Short mmCIF file of C-alpha atoms and ligand atoms in Angstrom, two decimals:
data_model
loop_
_atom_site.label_atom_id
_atom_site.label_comp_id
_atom_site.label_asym_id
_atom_site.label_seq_id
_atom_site.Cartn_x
_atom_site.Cartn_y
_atom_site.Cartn_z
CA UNK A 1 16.07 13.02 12.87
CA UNK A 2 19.33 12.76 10.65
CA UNK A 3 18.65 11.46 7.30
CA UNK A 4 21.82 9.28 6.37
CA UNK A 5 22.55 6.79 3.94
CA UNK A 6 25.59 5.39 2.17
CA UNK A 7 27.14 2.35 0.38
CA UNK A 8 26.81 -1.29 0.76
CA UNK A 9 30.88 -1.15 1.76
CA UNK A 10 30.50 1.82 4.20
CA UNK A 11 32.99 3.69 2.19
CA UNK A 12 31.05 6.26 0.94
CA UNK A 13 28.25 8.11 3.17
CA UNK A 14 25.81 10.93 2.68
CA UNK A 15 23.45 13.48 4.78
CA UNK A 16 19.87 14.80 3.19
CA UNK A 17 18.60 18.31 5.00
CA UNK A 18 15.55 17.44 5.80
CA UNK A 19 13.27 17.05 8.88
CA UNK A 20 12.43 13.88 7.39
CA UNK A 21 12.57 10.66 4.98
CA UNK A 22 11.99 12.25 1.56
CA UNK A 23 8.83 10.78 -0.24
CA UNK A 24 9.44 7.57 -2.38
CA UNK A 25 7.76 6.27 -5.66
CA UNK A 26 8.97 3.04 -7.29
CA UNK A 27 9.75 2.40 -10.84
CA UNK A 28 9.53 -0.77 -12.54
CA UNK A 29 10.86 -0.26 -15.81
CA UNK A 30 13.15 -2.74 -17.82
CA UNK A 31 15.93 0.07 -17.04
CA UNK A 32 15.73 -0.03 -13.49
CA UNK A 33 15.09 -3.64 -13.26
CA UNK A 34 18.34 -4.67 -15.14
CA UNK A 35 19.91 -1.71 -13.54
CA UNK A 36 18.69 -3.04 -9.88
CA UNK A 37 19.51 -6.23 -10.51
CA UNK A 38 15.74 -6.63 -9.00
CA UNK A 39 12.09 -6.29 -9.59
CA UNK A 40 11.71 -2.26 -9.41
CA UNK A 41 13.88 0.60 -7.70
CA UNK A 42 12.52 3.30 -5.04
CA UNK A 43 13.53 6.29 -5.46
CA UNK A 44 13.32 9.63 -3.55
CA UNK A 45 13.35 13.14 -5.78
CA UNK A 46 15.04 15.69 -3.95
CA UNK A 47 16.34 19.20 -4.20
CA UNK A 48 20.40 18.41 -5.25
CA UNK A 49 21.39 21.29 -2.95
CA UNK A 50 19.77 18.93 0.11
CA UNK A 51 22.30 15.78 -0.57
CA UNK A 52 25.98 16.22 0.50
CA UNK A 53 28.77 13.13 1.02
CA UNK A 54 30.03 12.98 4.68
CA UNK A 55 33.06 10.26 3.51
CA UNK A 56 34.73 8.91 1.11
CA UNK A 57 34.33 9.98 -2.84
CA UNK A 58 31.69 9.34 -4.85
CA UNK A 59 32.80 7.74 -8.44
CA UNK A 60 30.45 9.44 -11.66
CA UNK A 61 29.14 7.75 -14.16
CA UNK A 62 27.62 9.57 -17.14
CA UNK A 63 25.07 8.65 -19.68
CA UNK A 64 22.73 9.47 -22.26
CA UNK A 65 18.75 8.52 -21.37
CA UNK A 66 16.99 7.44 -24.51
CA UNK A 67 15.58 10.94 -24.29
CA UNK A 68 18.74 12.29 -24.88
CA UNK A 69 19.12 13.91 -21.31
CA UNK A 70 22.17 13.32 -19.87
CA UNK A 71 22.09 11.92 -16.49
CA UNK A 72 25.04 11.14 -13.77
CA UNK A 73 25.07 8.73 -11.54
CA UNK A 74 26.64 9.30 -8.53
CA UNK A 75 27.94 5.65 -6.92
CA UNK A 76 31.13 4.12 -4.54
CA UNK A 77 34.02 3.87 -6.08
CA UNK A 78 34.82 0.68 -4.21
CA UNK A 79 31.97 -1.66 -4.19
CA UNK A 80 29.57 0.70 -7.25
CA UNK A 81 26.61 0.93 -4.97
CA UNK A 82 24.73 3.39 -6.88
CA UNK A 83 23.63 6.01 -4.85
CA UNK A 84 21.85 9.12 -6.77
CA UNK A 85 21.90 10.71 -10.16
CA UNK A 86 21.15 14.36 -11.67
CA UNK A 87 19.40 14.27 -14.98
CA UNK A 88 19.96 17.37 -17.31
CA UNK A 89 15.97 17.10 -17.97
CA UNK A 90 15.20 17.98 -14.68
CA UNK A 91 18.49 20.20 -13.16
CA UNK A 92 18.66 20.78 -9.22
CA UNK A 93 16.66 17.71 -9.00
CA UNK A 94 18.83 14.83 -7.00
CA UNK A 95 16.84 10.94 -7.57
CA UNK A 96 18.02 9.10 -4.64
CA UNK A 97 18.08 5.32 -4.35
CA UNK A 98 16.20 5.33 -1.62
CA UNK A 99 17.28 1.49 -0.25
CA UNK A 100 20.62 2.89 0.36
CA UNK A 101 18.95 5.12 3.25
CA UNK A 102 19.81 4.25 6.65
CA UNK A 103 16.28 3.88 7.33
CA UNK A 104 14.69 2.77 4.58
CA UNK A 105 12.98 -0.03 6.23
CA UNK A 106 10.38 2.60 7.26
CA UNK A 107 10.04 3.93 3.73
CA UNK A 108 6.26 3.46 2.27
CA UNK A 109 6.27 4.18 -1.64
CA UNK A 110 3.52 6.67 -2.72
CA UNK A 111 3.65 6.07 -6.44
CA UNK A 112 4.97 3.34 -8.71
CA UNK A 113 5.03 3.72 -12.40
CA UNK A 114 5.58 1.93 -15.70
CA UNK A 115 3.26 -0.68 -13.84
CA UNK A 116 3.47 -2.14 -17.14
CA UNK A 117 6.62 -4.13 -16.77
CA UNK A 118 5.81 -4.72 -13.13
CA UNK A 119 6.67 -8.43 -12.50
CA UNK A 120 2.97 -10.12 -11.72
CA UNK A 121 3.33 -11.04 -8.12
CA UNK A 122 3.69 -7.31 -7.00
CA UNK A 123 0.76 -6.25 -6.00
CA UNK A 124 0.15 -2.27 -5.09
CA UNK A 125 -2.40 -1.28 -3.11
CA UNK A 126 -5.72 0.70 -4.93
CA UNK A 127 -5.12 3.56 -2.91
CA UNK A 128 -1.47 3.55 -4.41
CA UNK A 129 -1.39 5.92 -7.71
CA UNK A 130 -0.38 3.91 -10.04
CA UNK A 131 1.19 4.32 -13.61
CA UNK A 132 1.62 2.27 -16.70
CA UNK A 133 4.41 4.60 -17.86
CA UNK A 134 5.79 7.78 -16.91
CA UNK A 135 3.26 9.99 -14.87
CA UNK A 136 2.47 13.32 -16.09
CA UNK A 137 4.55 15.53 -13.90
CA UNK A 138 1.89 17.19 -12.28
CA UNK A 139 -0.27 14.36 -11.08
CA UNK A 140 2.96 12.25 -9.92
CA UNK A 141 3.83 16.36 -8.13
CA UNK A 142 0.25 15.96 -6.07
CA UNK A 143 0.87 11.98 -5.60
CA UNK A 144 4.80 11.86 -4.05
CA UNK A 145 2.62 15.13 -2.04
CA UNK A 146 1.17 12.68 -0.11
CA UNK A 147 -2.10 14.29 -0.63
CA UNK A 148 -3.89 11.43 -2.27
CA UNK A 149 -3.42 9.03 0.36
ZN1 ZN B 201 30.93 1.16 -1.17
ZN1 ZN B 202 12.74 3.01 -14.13
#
C-alpha cells in the first residue's frame, strides 16, 4: 500500500513510508476550527523523516503557538491547502492533515481532544479516549497505539 496525499489543486503531492495509514486523533479546538474552516481537524503524528513531496513546492508558513513554540506549516502554494506542520516543541515530529490523504475515507480517529469546544452534535463513541484539553503525552502515546480499542 502507497500512502499518498496532496492538495485540493493537485499541485502539490506527498508520499508517507509506511506499511500503512498512520493513526489519527481529532482536535476540536477554537484553533483548528477557525483554522479548518470546520468543526475539528484529524490529524496523523508522524516521524518528519517519513513525509517527502513527490511534486510541486510546498509554500511555509511560520508561527508562534501561544506556547511560544514555533511551528511551520507546510501548505500549496497555489490553492493554500494546508498540508503538515513541524512544531519546535516536539522536533522530528511531522502533524499531518490527515483529510488531505488519498485515502482518508478509511481513516477511523482513535483520540479526539479539547472535547470541550467540540460542537454538540458530534458525538464520539465511549470506547473513543476522549479529552477535554490536551492529553497528557503518555496516555494520548498508548491511545493513537491503538491499544485501548
Ligand atoms: Zn494546491
Ligand atoms: Zn486543535
Amino acid at each position: 500500500m502507497r500512502i499518498e496525499g496532496g492538495c485540493r489543486c493537485g499541485a502539490v503531492r506527498y508520499r508517507i513510508d509506511s506499511a500503512e495509514l498512520p493513526p489519527v486523533y481529532c482536535c476540536h479546538c477554537q484553533v483548528c476550527q477557525t483554522w479548518s474552516g470546520s468543526a475539528f481537524t484529524q490529524q496523523a503524528l508522524i516521524s518528519e523523516s517519513q513525509i517527502a513531496l513527490t511534486s510541486g513546492v510546498a509554500a511555509i508558513y511560520e508561527n508562534m503557538t501561544s506556547s511560544g513554540a514555533r511551528s511551520k506549516q507546510h501548505l500549496c502554494g497555489t490553492c493554500h491547502t494546508r498540508l503538515w506542520n513541524t512544531n519546535s516543541a516536539r522536533p522530528g515530529i511531522a502533524v499531518v492533515r490527515a483529510g488531505t490523504l488519498d485515502d482518508a475515507e478509511h481513516l477511523v480517529p482513535r483520540a479526539h481532544i479539547w472535547t470541550k469546544r467540540k460542537q454538540p452534535w458530534i458525538v464520539v463513541g465511549d470506547n473513543v479516549p476522549q479529552w477535554p484539553e490536551n492529553a497528557p503525552t503518555a496516555d494520548f502515546v498508548v491511545a493513537l497505539s491503538g491499544k485501548l480499542a
